[in-house]
Amino acid sequence: MATNITFHPGSVTQTERDELLGQKGATIWLTGLSASGKSTIATALEQHLLHKKLHAYRLDGDNIRFGLNKDLGFDQASRVENIRRIGEVSLLFSLSSTIAITAFISPYISDRELARSLHEKHSPAIPFIEVYVDAPIEVVEQRDPKGLYKKARAGEIKDFTGVSAPYEAPPNAEIHIRTDQVDVAGAVEIIVKYLVEKGLIPA
């Protein structure tokens, strides 16, 4: 842990920043099994918000591992550190009055709660919206666009969530979307409706 450091506050408060930019920051945290539809929904949601002239940025699980998290594997310790970093990064985006959209399997409740606590303990608290992108294991295995489930079942991939590693479903997510029952447009509509109701974006 770093020592001999001091936090250097800026001269613009969070409220002032939000007012100057005309937008509140927030993190929309999509979690679910591989092939549940997280990245597809995140991409469509980002596009929708940008077309409404709102600042939004998508952080995708695979994309982040090409740069920031390229030093991490898929063992439990690496998965924990992966989500810890993204929790911090999504908070920074939110503090810039941007809507951060994260699409990560993030299989452990404790890690997602850590990400939430980073936002909630900030003063003022930053909205953290957990979205459970839910689809039955048989559905995601049938989709399997990257062929990962097939490889995991064959023993070619170790520690694969839903097969040889656990996924802890959110017990109290703000939004629960069943992607075997709702299409992408419908999923985006559900999230946008929530954001409007909470006063985070204009109607």
CSV table of C-alpha atoms in Angstrom, one decimal:
chain,number,residue,atom,x,y,z
A,1,MET,CA,0.0,0.0,0.0
A,2,ALA,CA,1.3,3.5,-0.9
A,3,THR,CA,2.4,5.7,1.9
A,4,ASN,CA,3.3,9.4,2.2
A,5,ILE,CA,0.4,10.4,-0.1
A,6,THR,CA,-2.3,13.1,0.4
A,7,PHE,CA,-5.5,13.4,-1.5
A,8,HIS,CA,-5.6,16.7,-3.4
A,9,PRO,CA,-9.2,17.9,-3.7
A,10,GLY,CA,-10.3,20.0,-6.7
A,11,SER,CA,-11.9,23.4,-6.6
A,12,VAL,CA,-15.2,22.3,-8.2
A,13,THR,CA,-17.7,20.4,-6.0
A,14,GLN,CA,-19.7,17.4,-7.4
A,15,THR,CA,-22.9,19.4,-7.4
A,16,GLU,CA,-21.2,22.3,-9.3
A,17,ARG,CA,-19.8,19.9,-11.9
A,18,ASP,CA,-23.2,18.2,-12.4
A,19,GLU,CA,-24.8,21.6,-12.9
A,20,LEU,CA,-22.2,22.9,-15.2
A,21,LEU,CA,-22.3,19.8,-17.4
A,22,GLY,CA,-26.1,19.4,-17.1
A,23,GLN,CA,-25.9,15.8,-16.0
A,24,LYS,CA,-25.5,13.6,-13.0
A,25,GLY,CA,-23.0,10.7,-13.0
A,26,ALA,CA,-23.9,7.2,-12.1
A,27,THR,CA,-22.7,3.6,-12.6
A,28,ILE,CA,-24.9,1.0,-14.2
A,29,TRP,CA,-23.3,-2.3,-13.3
A,30,LEU,CA,-24.5,-5.2,-15.6
A,31,THR,CA,-23.7,-8.6,-14.1
A,32,GLY,CA,-24.6,-12.1,-15.3
A,33,LEU,CA,-23.2,-15.3,-16.9
A,34,SER,CA,-21.2,-15.3,-20.1
A,35,ALA,CA,-23.5,-15.0,-23.1
A,36,SER,CA,-26.4,-13.7,-20.9
A,37,GLY,CA,-26.4,-10.5,-23.0
A,38,LYS,CA,-24.5,-8.0,-20.9
A,39,SER,CA,-22.2,-6.6,-23.6
A,40,THR,CA,-25.0,-6.4,-26.1
A,41,ILE,CA,-27.3,-4.5,-23.8
A,42,ALA,CA,-24.4,-2.3,-22.6
A,43,THR,CA,-23.6,-1.4,-26.2
A,44,ALA,CA,-27.2,-0.6,-27.1
A,45,LEU,CA,-27.7,1.4,-23.9
A,46,GLU,CA,-24.6,3.5,-24.5
A,47,GLN,CA,-25.7,4.2,-28.0
A,48,HIS,CA,-29.2,5.2,-26.8
A,49,LEU,CA,-27.9,7.6,-24.1
A,50,LEU,CA,-25.4,9.2,-26.5
A,51,HIS,CA,-28.1,9.8,-29.0
A,52,LYS,CA,-29.9,11.6,-26.3
A,53,LYS,CA,-26.8,13.9,-26.0
A,54,LEU,CA,-25.9,12.4,-22.6
A,55,HIS,CA,-22.3,11.6,-21.6
A,56,ALA,CA,-22.0,7.8,-21.3
A,57,TYR,CA,-19.1,5.4,-21.5
A,58,ARG,CA,-19.1,1.6,-21.6
A,59,LEU,CA,-16.5,-0.5,-19.8
A,60,ASP,CA,-16.6,-4.1,-21.2
A,61,GLY,CA,-15.1,-7.1,-19.5
A,62,ASP,CA,-13.1,-8.4,-22.4
A,63,ASN,CA,-12.0,-5.0,-23.6
A,64,ILE,CA,-10.6,-4.0,-20.3
A,65,ARG,CA,-8.4,-7.1,-20.3
A,66,PHE,CA,-6.6,-5.9,-23.4
A,67,GLY,CA,-5.2,-2.9,-21.4
A,68,LEU,CA,-5.8,-2.0,-17.8
A,69,ASN,CA,-6.3,-5.6,-16.6
A,70,LYS,CA,-4.1,-7.5,-19.1
A,71,ASP,CA,-1.9,-8.7,-16.2
A,72,LEU,CA,-4.8,-10.6,-14.6
A,73,GLY,CA,-5.9,-14.2,-15.1
A,74,PHE,CA,-9.2,-15.9,-14.3
A,75,ASP,CA,-8.4,-17.5,-10.9
A,76,GLN,CA,-10.4,-16.2,-7.9
A,77,ALA,CA,-7.8,-13.7,-6.8
A,78,SER,CA,-7.5,-12.3,-10.3
A,79,ARG,CA,-11.3,-12.0,-10.6
A,80,VAL,CA,-11.5,-10.1,-7.3
A,81,GLU,CA,-8.7,-7.7,-8.4
A,82,ASN,CA,-10.3,-7.3,-11.8
A,83,ILE,CA,-13.6,-6.1,-10.3
A,84,ARG,CA,-11.9,-4.0,-7.6
A,85,ARG,CA,-10.1,-2.0,-10.4
A,86,ILE,CA,-13.3,-1.6,-12.4
A,87,GLY,CA,-15.2,-0.4,-9.3
A,88,GLU,CA,-12.6,2.3,-8.9
A,89,VAL,CA,-12.6,3.2,-12.6
A,90,SER,CA,-16.4,3.3,-12.9
A,91,LEU,CA,-16.4,5.6,-9.9
A,92,LEU,CA,-14.0,8.0,-11.5
A,93,PHE,CA,-16.2,8.1,-14.6
A,94,SER,CA,-19.2,8.8,-12.5
A,95,LEU,CA,-17.5,11.5,-10.6
A,96,SER,CA,-16.9,13.2,-14.0
A,97,SER,CA,-20.7,13.4,-14.4
A,98,THR,CA,-20.6,10.5,-16.9
A,99,ILE,CA,-22.9,7.5,-16.9
A,100,ALA,CA,-20.5,4.6,-16.6
A,101,ILE,CA,-21.9,1.3,-18.0
A,102,THR,CA,-20.0,-1.8,-16.9
A,103,ALA,CA,-20.5,-5.2,-18.4
A,104,PHE,CA,-18.7,-7.8,-16.3
A,105,ILE,CA,-19.6,-11.3,-15.2
A,106,SER,CA,-18.5,-10.2,-11.7
A,107,PRO,CA,-19.5,-13.5,-10.2
A,108,TYR,CA,-19.1,-12.8,-6.5
A,109,ILE,CA,-21.5,-10.9,-4.4
A,110,SER,CA,-18.8,-9.5,-2.1
A,111,ASP,CA,-16.9,-8.0,-5.1
A,112,ARG,CA,-20.1,-6.3,-6.4
A,113,GLU,CA,-20.9,-5.0,-2.9
A,114,LEU,CA,-17.3,-3.6,-2.7
A,115,ALA,CA,-17.9,-1.7,-6.0
A,116,ARG,CA,-21.2,-0.4,-4.7
A,117,SER,CA,-19.7,0.7,-1.4
A,118,LEU,CA,-17.1,2.8,-3.2
A,119,HIS,CA,-19.9,4.8,-4.8
A,120,GLU,CA,-22.2,4.9,-1.7
A,121,LYS,CA,-19.5,6.1,0.7
A,122,HIS,CA,-18.5,9.0,-1.5
A,123,SER,CA,-19.9,12.4,-0.4
A,124,PRO,CA,-22.3,13.0,-2.0
A,125,ALA,CA,-23.1,9.4,-2.7
A,126,ILE,CA,-22.9,8.3,-6.4
A,127,PRO,CA,-25.8,6.2,-7.7
A,128,PHE,CA,-24.9,2.6,-8.3
A,129,ILE,CA,-27.5,0.6,-10.2
A,130,GLU,CA,-26.9,-3.2,-10.3
A,131,VAL,CA,-28.6,-4.8,-13.3
A,132,TYR,CA,-28.9,-8.6,-13.2
A,133,VAL,CA,-28.8,-9.8,-16.8
A,134,ASP,CA,-30.3,-13.2,-16.2
A,135,ALA,CA,-30.7,-16.2,-18.5
A,136,PRO,CA,-30.8,-19.9,-17.6
A,137,ILE,CA,-27.6,-21.9,-18.0
A,138,GLU,CA,-29.2,-24.0,-20.7
A,139,VAL,CA,-30.0,-20.9,-22.7
A,140,VAL,CA,-26.5,-19.3,-22.5
A,141,GLU,CA,-24.9,-22.6,-23.3
A,142,GLN,CA,-27.1,-22.9,-26.4
A,143,ARG,CA,-26.1,-19.3,-27.4
A,144,ASP,CA,-22.4,-19.7,-26.7
A,145,PRO,CA,-21.2,-17.3,-29.4
A,146,LYS,CA,-17.5,-17.7,-28.5
A,147,GLY,CA,-17.7,-21.4,-28.0
A,148,LEU,CA,-16.5,-21.0,-24.4
A,149,TYR,CA,-19.1,-23.3,-22.7
A,150,LYS,CA,-18.2,-26.1,-25.1
A,151,LYS,CA,-14.6,-25.7,-24.2
A,152,ALA,CA,-15.3,-25.5,-20.5
A,153,ARG,CA,-17.4,-28.7,-20.6
A,154,ALA,CA,-14.6,-30.4,-22.4
A,155,GLY,CA,-12.2,-29.4,-19.7
A,156,GLU,CA,-10.2,-27.0,-22.0
A,157,ILE,CA,-11.0,-23.9,-19.9
A,158,LYS,CA,-10.6,-24.0,-16.1
A,159,ASP,CA,-12.4,-21.8,-13.6
A,160,PHE,CA,-15.2,-21.0,-16.1
A,161,THR,CA,-18.2,-19.3,-14.4
A,162,GLY,CA,-21.3,-21.3,-14.4
A,163,VAL,CA,-19.5,-24.6,-15.2
A,164,SER,CA,-16.4,-25.0,-13.0
A,165,ALA,CA,-16.6,-21.8,-11.1
A,166,PRO,CA,-19.5,-20.3,-9.2
A,167,TYR,CA,-21.8,-17.4,-10.1
A,168,GLU,CA,-23.5,-15.8,-7.1
A,169,ALA,CA,-26.8,-14.2,-8.4
A,170,PRO,CA,-27.7,-10.8,-7.0
A,171,PRO,CA,-30.3,-11.1,-4.3
A,172,ASN,CA,-31.4,-7.4,-4.4
A,173,ALA,CA,-30.4,-6.0,-7.8
A,174,GLU,CA,-32.1,-2.7,-8.7
A,175,ILE,CA,-33.0,-4.1,-12.1
A,176,HIS,CA,-33.6,-7.8,-13.1
A,177,ILE,CA,-33.7,-8.5,-16.8
A,178,ARG,CA,-34.5,-12.0,-18.2
A,179,THR,CA,-32.9,-12.0,-21.6
A,180,ASP,CA,-34.7,-15.2,-22.5
A,181,GLN,CA,-37.9,-13.2,-22.3
A,182,VAL,CA,-36.9,-9.7,-23.3
A,183,ASP,CA,-35.0,-8.6,-26.4
A,184,VAL,CA,-32.2,-6.0,-26.4
A,185,ALA,CA,-34.5,-3.0,-27.1
A,186,GLY,CA,-36.8,-4.1,-24.3
A,187,ALA,CA,-33.8,-4.4,-21.9
A,188,VAL,CA,-32.6,-0.9,-22.8
A,189,GLU,CA,-36.2,0.4,-22.3
A,190,ILE,CA,-36.3,-1.1,-18.8
A,191,ILE,CA,-33.0,0.5,-17.8
A,192,VAL,CA,-33.9,3.9,-19.3
A,193,LYS,CA,-37.2,3.9,-17.5
A,194,TYR,CA,-35.5,3.3,-14.2
A,195,LEU,CA,-33.0,6.1,-14.8
A,196,VAL,CA,-35.8,8.5,-15.7
A,197,GLU,CA,-37.8,7.5,-12.6
A,198,LYS,CA,-34.8,8.2,-10.4
A,199,GLY,CA,-34.2,11.6,-11.9
A,200,LEU,CA,-30.8,10.6,-13.3
A,201,ILE,CA,-31.7,11.4,-16.9
A,202,PRO,CA,-34.4,13.5,-18.5
A,203,ALA,CA,-37.5,11.8,-19.9
